[in-house]
Amino acid sequence: MSGKFPEVQGGGSLILAWQIRNKHVLVIGGGEVAAGRILNVLNADAKVTVVSPREGLNEEVAYRIEKKQVEYIDRKFEPSDLDGADMVLTAVDDPEASSQIYKLCHERRIPANIADVPPECDFYFGSVHRDGPLQVMVSTNGNGPKLANIVRRKIAASLPDNTGAAIQKVGVLRRKLRKIAPAIEEGPKRMHWMSKICESWSLEDLCEMDEKDMDELLKSYKSGDVPCLHEVRHEGEPVVGFEGSFGWW
């Protein structure tokens, strides 16, 4: 039986796509590391508050503040800053202060990431490749952030340039499918049909697919068939017409 199932490999992290849209994220610090953290959570549509003395602000963080992309408190951290926070990210050059902040977060059960201190992190930031709706994260579980960046670049270089666009089109098709087959019991069939499309259509075809193609393709859902793009567009089919004195052609 030992070869039948995957072996357990301890020491990893549970990598999830954490939905933080409209959640309150507190960022303590305003340097280069904070700038990267701020961009990550803004990309996830979080509401961000930055606490840092103005003289410690990185140029990018100052830009985010000026453009009002984040709320800003011009001073050092105070415990009351944790009120209402759903997530805390610290990026300050004071290990003792960082540890104290982590303890406060732990007491309040607020998930926190203390930059460059893996034991005091409830979660890690990996190296992320982004292409529209596609996100690929590489994590070394706190062992080697630079190596994560190198691996991520290698993975990104191996992906076709149109991968993100193809995924976007598939997302539109899925939403259309759910509208015509919304019942819960249709779930397995919807998943199976969409899987067949992703496996049989090329990325190029998925990118080329337009709204009219989607509507035509959806007509095949009931039967479970998956026609190719040329069939959806009725390309290459013989045309029957009447030419007058010469009869049918």
GROMACS .gro file of C-alpha atoms in nm:
model
  249
    1MET     CA    1   0.000   0.000   0.000
    2SER     CA    2   0.296   0.237   0.056
    3GLY     CA    3   0.334   0.316  -0.315
    4LYS     CA    4  -0.039   0.374  -0.373
    5PHE     CA    5  -0.068   0.714  -0.209
    6PRO     CA    6   0.156   1.025  -0.201
    7GLU     CA    7   0.411   1.036   0.079
    8VAL     CA    8   0.363   1.309   0.341
    9GLN     CA    9   0.637   1.574   0.320
   10GLY     CA   10   0.634   1.778   0.639
   11GLY     CA   11   0.783   2.123   0.678
   12GLY     CA   12   0.579   2.292   0.406
   13SER     CA   13   0.319   2.567   0.406
   14LEU     CA   14  -0.044   2.551   0.304
   15ILE     CA   15  -0.037   2.775  -0.003
   16LEU     CA   16  -0.373   2.946  -0.052
   17ALA     CA   17  -0.520   3.228  -0.255
   18TRP     CA   18  -0.620   3.451   0.037
   19GLN     CA   19  -0.913   3.676  -0.054
   20ILE     CA   20  -0.858   4.011   0.123
   21ARG     CA   21  -1.077   4.238  -0.089
   22ASN     CA   22  -1.196   4.527   0.132
   23LYS     CA   23  -1.015   4.381   0.434
   24HIS     CA   24  -0.816   4.622   0.652
   25VAL     CA   25  -0.441   4.562   0.624
   26LEU     CA   26  -0.206   4.750   0.855
   27VAL     CA   27   0.148   4.804   0.725
   28ILE     CA   28   0.404   4.918   0.985
   29GLY     CA   29   0.708   5.073   0.821
   30GLY     CA   30   0.766   5.272   0.505
   31GLY     CA   31   1.088   5.142   0.347
   32GLU     CA   32   1.160   4.927   0.042
   33VAL     CA   33   1.023   4.606   0.194
   34ALA     CA   34   0.706   4.786   0.301
   35ALA     CA   35   0.666   4.916  -0.056
   36GLY     CA   36   0.661   4.560  -0.191
   37ARG     CA   37   0.415   4.445   0.076
   38ILE     CA   38   0.187   4.742   0.007
   39LEU     CA   39   0.176   4.668  -0.367
   40ASN     CA   40   0.095   4.301  -0.299
   41VAL     CA   41  -0.208   4.379  -0.084
   42LEU     CA   42  -0.328   4.666  -0.305
   43ASN     CA   43  -0.326   4.423  -0.597
   44ALA     CA   44  -0.559   4.207  -0.387
   45ASP     CA   45  -0.798   4.505  -0.339
   46ALA     CA   46  -0.732   4.544   0.033
   47LYS     CA   47  -0.783   4.866   0.230
   48VAL     CA   48  -0.436   4.964   0.348
   49THR     CA   49  -0.318   5.182   0.635
   50VAL     CA   50   0.052   5.269   0.662
   51VAL     CA   51   0.208   5.371   0.993
   52SER     CA   52   0.555   5.525   0.967
   53PRO     CA   53   0.733   5.852   1.043
   54ARG     CA   54   0.751   6.059   0.724
   55GLU     CA   55   1.132   6.071   0.730
   56GLY     CA   56   1.141   5.692   0.691
   57LEU     CA   57   0.928   5.674   0.378
   58ASN     CA   58   1.053   5.506   0.063
   59GLU     CA   59   0.986   5.698  -0.261
   60GLU     CA   60   0.729   5.442  -0.373
   61VAL     CA   61   0.547   5.445  -0.039
   62ALA     CA   62   0.539   5.824  -0.048
   63TYR     CA   63   0.385   5.801  -0.396
   64ARG     CA   64   0.110   5.564  -0.274
   65ILE     CA   65   0.033   5.808   0.007
   66GLU     CA   66   0.030   6.111  -0.223
   67LYS     CA   67  -0.209   5.935  -0.464
   68LYS     CA   68  -0.429   5.839  -0.167
   69GLN     CA   69  -0.401   5.471  -0.252
   70VAL     CA   70  -0.343   5.409   0.120
   71GLU     CA   71  -0.436   5.576   0.448
   72TYR     CA   72  -0.136   5.722   0.626
   73ILE     CA   73  -0.043   5.783   0.992
   74ASP     CA   74   0.274   5.991   1.033
   75ARG     CA   75   0.428   5.849   1.352
   76LYS     CA   76   0.566   5.532   1.507
   77PHE     CA   77   0.340   5.236   1.579
   78GLU     CA   78   0.104   5.241   1.877
   79PRO     CA   79  -0.095   4.938   2.002
   80SER     CA   80  -0.424   5.114   1.924
   81ASP     CA   81  -0.330   5.096   1.554
   82LEU     CA   82  -0.428   4.728   1.564
   83ASP     CA   83  -0.793   4.815   1.628
   84GLY     CA   84  -0.997   4.688   1.335
   85ALA     CA   85  -0.700   4.533   1.152
   86ASP     CA   86  -0.758   4.205   0.966
   87MET     CA   87  -0.390   4.156   0.880
   88VAL     CA   88  -0.063   4.314   0.996
   89LEU     CA   89   0.260   4.346   0.799
   90THR     CA   90   0.567   4.488   0.970
   91ALA     CA   91   0.880   4.606   0.790
   92VAL     CA   92   1.087   4.799   1.042
   93ASP     CA   93   1.457   4.781   1.134
   94ASP     CA   94   1.391   4.714   1.501
   95PRO     CA   95   1.380   4.342   1.592
   96GLU     CA   96   1.263   4.409   1.948
   97ALA     CA   97   0.976   4.632   1.835
   98SER     CA   98   0.882   4.379   1.566
   99SER     CA   99   0.864   4.096   1.820
  100GLN     CA  100   0.648   4.308   2.048
  101ILE     CA  101   0.409   4.385   1.762
  102TYR     CA  102   0.388   4.015   1.677
  103LYS     CA  103   0.301   3.928   2.038
  104LEU     CA  104   0.025   4.189   2.036
  105CYS     CA  105  -0.112   4.049   1.709
  106HIS     CA  106  -0.095   3.696   1.849
  107GLU     CA  107  -0.292   3.802   2.157
  108ARG     CA  108  -0.560   3.956   1.934
  109ARG     CA  109  -0.554   3.665   1.689
  110ILE     CA  110  -0.461   3.893   1.399
  111PRO     CA  111  -0.253   3.715   1.131
  112ALA     CA  112   0.083   3.886   1.095
  113ASN     CA  113   0.398   3.879   0.886
  114ILE     CA  114   0.718   4.011   1.044
  115ALA     CA  115   0.964   4.082   0.762
  116ASP     CA  116   1.281   3.870   0.771
  117VAL     CA  117   1.177   3.688   1.090
  118PRO     CA  118   1.027   3.353   0.972
  119PRO     CA  119   0.947   3.221   1.324
  120GLU     CA  120   0.727   3.527   1.380
  121CYS     CA  121   0.521   3.493   1.065
  122ASP     CA  122   0.175   3.339   1.039
  123PHE     CA  123   0.224   3.339   0.661
  124TYR     CA  124   0.497   3.413   0.407
  125PHE     CA  125   0.512   3.621   0.092
  126GLY     CA  126   0.636   3.422  -0.204
  127SER     CA  127   0.776   3.538  -0.536
  128VAL     CA  128   0.478   3.596  -0.767
  129HIS     CA  129   0.439   3.598  -1.145
  130ARG     CA  130   0.131   3.793  -1.256
  131ASP     CA  131  -0.032   3.785  -1.599
  132GLY     CA  132  -0.387   3.921  -1.579
  133PRO     CA  133  -0.592   3.668  -1.379
  134LEU     CA  134  -0.298   3.426  -1.364
  135GLN     CA  135  -0.087   3.427  -1.048
  136VAL     CA  136   0.195   3.179  -0.988
  137MET     CA  137   0.363   3.189  -0.648
  138VAL     CA  138   0.692   3.025  -0.553
  139SER     CA  139   0.769   2.986  -0.184
  140THR     CA  140   1.084   2.857  -0.014
  141ASN     CA  141   0.908   2.861   0.325
  142GLY     CA  142   1.134   3.136   0.449
  143ASN     CA  143   1.458   2.960   0.352
  144GLY     CA  144   1.570   3.154   0.046
  145PRO     CA  145   1.366   3.448  -0.090
  146LYS     CA  146   1.625   3.519  -0.360
  147LEU     CA  147   1.608   3.159  -0.484
  148ALA     CA  148   1.229   3.186  -0.495
  149ASN     CA  149   1.271   3.486  -0.725
  150ILE     CA  150   1.508   3.293  -0.954
  151VAL     CA  151   1.274   2.991  -0.976
  152ARG     CA  152   0.975   3.217  -1.041
  153ARG     CA  153   1.153   3.385  -1.333
  154LYS     CA  154   1.235   3.045  -1.485
  155ILE     CA  155   0.873   2.934  -1.458
  156ALA     CA  156   0.745   3.263  -1.604
  157ALA     CA  157   0.986   3.238  -1.899
  158SER     CA  158   0.847   2.893  -1.985
  159LEU     CA  159   0.485   3.014  -2.007
  160PRO     CA  160   0.337   3.132  -2.340
  161ASP     CA  161   0.280   3.508  -2.356
  162ASN     CA  162  -0.094   3.462  -2.413
  163THR     CA  163  -0.162   3.244  -2.107
  164GLY     CA  164  -0.326   3.522  -1.907
  165ALA     CA  165  -0.548   3.629  -2.196
  166ALA     CA  166  -0.662   3.269  -2.253
  167ILE     CA  167  -0.752   3.231  -1.885
  168GLN     CA  168  -0.952   3.554  -1.900
  169LYS     CA  169  -1.158   3.421  -2.192
  170VAL     CA  170  -1.219   3.093  -2.008
  171GLY     CA  171  -1.345   3.293  -1.709
  172VAL     CA  172  -1.599   3.475  -1.928
  173LEU     CA  173  -1.715   3.145  -2.079
  174ARG     CA  174  -1.758   2.991  -1.731
  175ARG     CA  175  -1.976   3.279  -1.619
  176LYS     CA  176  -2.191   3.246  -1.930
  177LEU     CA  177  -2.222   2.871  -1.872
  178ARG     CA  178  -2.331   2.922  -1.514
  179LYS     CA  179  -2.611   3.150  -1.636
  180ILE     CA  180  -2.754   2.888  -1.872
  181ALA     CA  181  -2.699   2.597  -1.631
  182PRO     CA  182  -2.722   2.744  -1.279
  183ALA     CA  183  -2.857   2.438  -1.095
  184ILE     CA  184  -2.636   2.290  -0.823
  185GLU     CA  185  -2.676   1.942  -0.969
  186GLU     CA  186  -2.524   2.071  -1.294
  187GLY     CA  187  -2.195   2.139  -1.114
  188PRO     CA  188  -2.011   1.816  -1.205
  189LYS     CA  189  -2.123   1.837  -1.568
  190ARG     CA  190  -2.017   2.204  -1.592
  191MET     CA  191  -1.673   2.123  -1.452
  192HIS     CA  192  -1.627   1.824  -1.683
  193TRP     CA  193  -1.734   2.021  -1.992
  194MET     CA  194  -1.508   2.315  -1.912
  195SER     CA  195  -1.219   2.075  -1.848
  196LYS     CA  196  -1.268   1.919  -2.192
  197ILE     CA  197  -1.253   2.264  -2.352
  198CYS     CA  198  -0.931   2.358  -2.169
  199GLU     CA  199  -0.770   2.027  -2.268
  200SER     CA  200  -0.879   2.022  -2.634
  201TRP     CA  201  -0.854   2.391  -2.732
  202SER     CA  202  -0.516   2.557  -2.779
  203LEU     CA  203  -0.423   2.876  -2.596
  204GLU     CA  204  -0.432   3.055  -2.931
  205ASP     CA  205  -0.791   2.939  -2.996
  206LEU     CA  206  -0.899   3.039  -2.646
  207CYS     CA  207  -0.749   3.386  -2.697
  208GLU     CA  208  -0.918   3.422  -3.035
  209MET     CA  209  -1.260   3.315  -2.903
  210ASP     CA  210  -1.506   3.606  -2.895
  211GLU     CA  211  -1.853   3.650  -2.743
  212LYS     CA  212  -2.026   3.517  -3.056
  213ASP     CA  213  -1.804   3.205  -3.050
  214MET     CA  214  -1.886   3.151  -2.683
  215ASP     CA  215  -2.261   3.171  -2.743
  216GLU     CA  216  -2.230   2.924  -3.030
  217LEU     CA  217  -2.008   2.691  -2.823
  218LEU     CA  218  -2.254   2.692  -2.534
  219LYS     CA  219  -2.516   2.534  -2.762
  220SER     CA  220  -2.310   2.214  -2.738
  221TYR     CA  221  -2.318   2.201  -2.357
  222LYS     CA  222  -2.642   2.006  -2.335
  223SER     CA  223  -2.504   1.721  -2.546
  224GLY     CA  224  -2.166   1.739  -2.374
  225ASP     CA  225  -1.984   1.773  -2.706
  226VAL     CA  226  -1.685   2.006  -2.743
  227PRO     CA  227  -1.650   2.126  -3.103
  228CYS     CA  228  -1.327   2.293  -3.213
  229LEU     CA  229  -1.313   2.665  -3.295
  230HIS     CA  230  -1.345   2.600  -3.671
  231GLU     CA  231  -1.657   2.393  -3.611
  232VAL     CA  232  -1.801   2.662  -3.386
  233ARG     CA  233  -1.752   2.913  -3.665
  234HIS     CA  234  -1.879   2.667  -3.928
  235GLU     CA  235  -1.557   2.710  -4.121
  236GLY     CA  236  -1.466   2.465  -4.394
  237GLU     CA  237  -1.821   2.336  -4.439
  238PRO     CA  238  -1.945   2.291  -4.797
  239VAL     CA  239  -2.172   2.568  -4.919
  240VAL     CA  240  -2.484   2.465  -5.109
  241GLY     CA  241  -2.640   2.714  -5.348
  242PHE     CA  242  -2.822   2.747  -5.678
  243GLU     CA  243  -2.633   2.883  -5.974
  244GLY     CA  244  -2.922   2.912  -6.225
  245SER     CA  245  -2.886   2.726  -6.557
  246PHE     CA  246  -2.606   2.508  -6.426
  247GLY     CA  247  -2.816   2.366  -6.142
  248TRP     CA  248  -2.695   2.295  -5.791
  249TRP     CA  249  -2.330   2.336  -5.694
   0.00000   0.00000   0.00000
